[in-house]
Coordinates of C-alpha atoms in Angstrom, one line a residue:
T28 CA 141.6 193.2 24.1
Q29 CA 138.6 193.9 26.3
L30 CA 136.7 191.0 24.7
E31 CA 139.5 188.5 25.5
G32 CA 139.8 189.8 29.0
D33 CA 136.0 189.3 29.5
R34 CA 136.2 185.8 28.1
R35 CA 139.0 184.8 30.4
Q36 CA 137.2 186.4 33.4
N37 CA 134.1 184.3 32.6
L38 CA 136.2 181.2 32.4
V39 CA 137.8 181.9 35.8
D40 CA 134.3 182.6 37.3
E41 CA 133.0 179.3 36.0
L42 CA 136.0 177.4 37.4
L43 CA 135.5 179.1 40.8
T44 CA 131.8 178.2 40.7
R45 CA 132.6 174.6 39.9
H46 CA 135.2 174.5 42.6
K47 CA 132.6 175.8 45.2
Q48 CA 130.1 173.2 43.9
L49 CA 132.6 170.4 44.2
E50 CA 133.5 171.4 47.8
A51 CA 129.8 171.7 48.7
S52 CA 129.2 168.2 47.3
Y53 CA 132.0 166.7 49.3
R54 CA 130.7 168.4 52.5
N55 CA 127.2 167.1 51.8
E56 CA 128.4 163.7 50.6
G57 CA 124.9 162.2 50.3
S58 CA 122.9 164.8 48.4
E59 CA 122.4 164.0 44.8
P60 CA 125.9 163.0 43.8
D61 CA 124.9 162.2 40.2
M62 CA 123.4 165.6 39.6
S63 CA 126.3 167.4 41.2
R64 CA 128.8 165.4 39.1
S65 CA 127.1 166.1 35.8
S66 CA 126.6 169.8 36.6
L67 CA 130.2 170.3 37.5
M68 CA 131.4 168.8 34.3
A69 CA 128.8 170.2 31.9
G70 CA 130.2 173.8 31.8
G71 CA 132.1 173.5 28.6
A72 CA 129.4 171.7 26.8
K73 CA 127.0 174.8 27.1
R74 CA 129.3 176.9 24.9
G75 CA 129.9 174.1 22.4
I76 CA 133.5 173.4 23.7
A77 CA 134.3 169.8 24.2
N78 CA 135.2 169.3 27.9
P79 CA 138.1 166.8 28.2
W80 CA 136.8 165.8 31.7
L81 CA 133.5 164.5 30.3
L82 CA 134.4 160.9 29.8
E83 CA 131.9 158.1 29.5
E84 CA 131.5 156.6 33.0
S85 CA 132.2 152.9 33.4
E86 CA 129.5 150.4 34.4
E87 CA 131.4 149.7 37.6
T88 CA 131.1 153.4 38.8
R89 CA 127.8 154.4 37.2
G90 CA 125.3 155.4 39.8
L91 CA 127.7 155.2 42.8
G92 CA 127.9 158.0 45.3
F93 CA 131.1 159.6 46.6
D94 CA 131.3 157.2 49.6
E95 CA 130.8 154.2 47.4
L96 CA 133.4 155.4 44.9
R97 CA 135.9 156.0 47.8
Q98 CA 135.2 152.5 49.1
Q99 CA 135.7 151.0 45.7
Q100 CA 139.0 153.0 45.3
R101 CA 140.1 151.7 48.8
R102 CA 139.2 148.1 47.8
I103 CA 141.2 148.5 44.5
I104 CA 144.2 150.0 46.4
E105 CA 144.1 147.2 48.9
E106 CA 144.0 144.6 46.1
Q107 CA 147.0 146.3 44.5
D108 CA 148.8 146.5 47.8
A109 CA 148.2 142.7 48.3
G110 CA 149.5 142.1 44.8
L111 CA 152.6 144.2 45.4
D112 CA 153.2 142.4 48.7
A113 CA 153.0 139.0 46.9
L114 CA 155.4 140.3 44.2
S115 CA 157.7 141.6 46.8
S116 CA 157.9 138.2 48.5
I117 CA 158.5 136.5 45.2
I118 CA 161.3 138.9 44.4
S119 CA 162.8 138.5 47.9
R120 CA 162.7 134.7 47.4
Q121 CA 164.4 135.0 44.0
K122 CA 167.1 137.2 45.5
Q123 CA 167.7 134.7 48.3
M124 CA 167.9 131.9 45.7
G125 CA 170.4 134.0 43.6
Q126 CA 172.5 134.6 46.6
E127 CA 172.5 130.8 47.5
I128 CA 173.4 129.9 43.9
G129 CA 176.3 132.5 44.1
N130 CA 177.5 131.0 47.4
E131 CA 177.3 127.4 45.9
L132 CA 179.3 128.6 42.8
D133 CA 182.0 130.1 45.0
E134 CA 182.3 126.8 46.9
Q135 CA 182.4 124.8 43.7
N136 CA 185.0 127.1 42.3
E137 CA 187.2 126.5 45.4
I138 CA 186.8 122.8 45.0
I139 CA 187.7 123.0 41.3
D140 CA 190.8 125.1 42.2
D141 CA 191.8 122.5 44.9
L142 CA 191.4 119.7 42.3
T143 CA 193.4 121.6 39.7
N144 CA 196.2 122.1 42.2
L145 CA 196.1 118.4 43.2
V146 CA 196.1 117.3 39.5
E147 CA 199.1 119.6 38.7
N148 CA 201.0 118.2 41.7
T149 CA 200.2 114.7 40.7
D150 CA 201.2 115.5 37.0
D151 CA 204.5 116.9 38.2
R152 CA 205.2 113.9 40.4
L153 CA 204.3 111.5 37.5
R154 CA 206.6 113.3 35.1
T155 CA 209.4 113.2 37.6
Q156 CA 208.8 109.4 38.2
T157 CA 208.6 108.8 34.5
R158 CA 212.0 110.5 34.0
H159 CA 213.4 108.4 36.8
V160 CA 212.1 105.2 35.2
K161 CA 213.6 106.2 31.8
L162 CA 216.9 106.9 33.5
V163 CA 216.8 103.6 35.3
D164 CA 215.8 101.8 32.0
K165 CA 218.6 103.6 30.2
K166 CA 221.1 102.6 32.9
S167 CA 219.9 99.0 32.9
T168 CA 220.3 98.7 29.1
S169 CA 223.7 100.1 29.2
C170 CA 224.9 97.7 31.9
G171 CA 223.9 94.6 30.3

């Protein structure tokens, strides 16, 4: 309908105006950031429509200008990067430890396999010698 078309056109016009205000505030960077911020986000409140972008500003950012907010964001990102670097080094160390444990297990398994072979050979020789002793014992009892 014509009414719906007008309503949508008004919404588009308001968005374009807010966009221009936002660009102007970034270009000016120092001029009244708090007033610009609140005027950009107040459009929906005039018509009684709740604006989802109007959130309560935290104490950390309240009253900060654009440059200060960017510095704070950079600081937070640097802290996160430092934390990720620390986590990366810890994970790398754990990977190295896991590989060393795997190598040690491979060596221990080879030692166990060698021992198993030696025990089997010794067991076979012991059985053979036991048979010989029984045979000699049997022959000695039959001789005398």
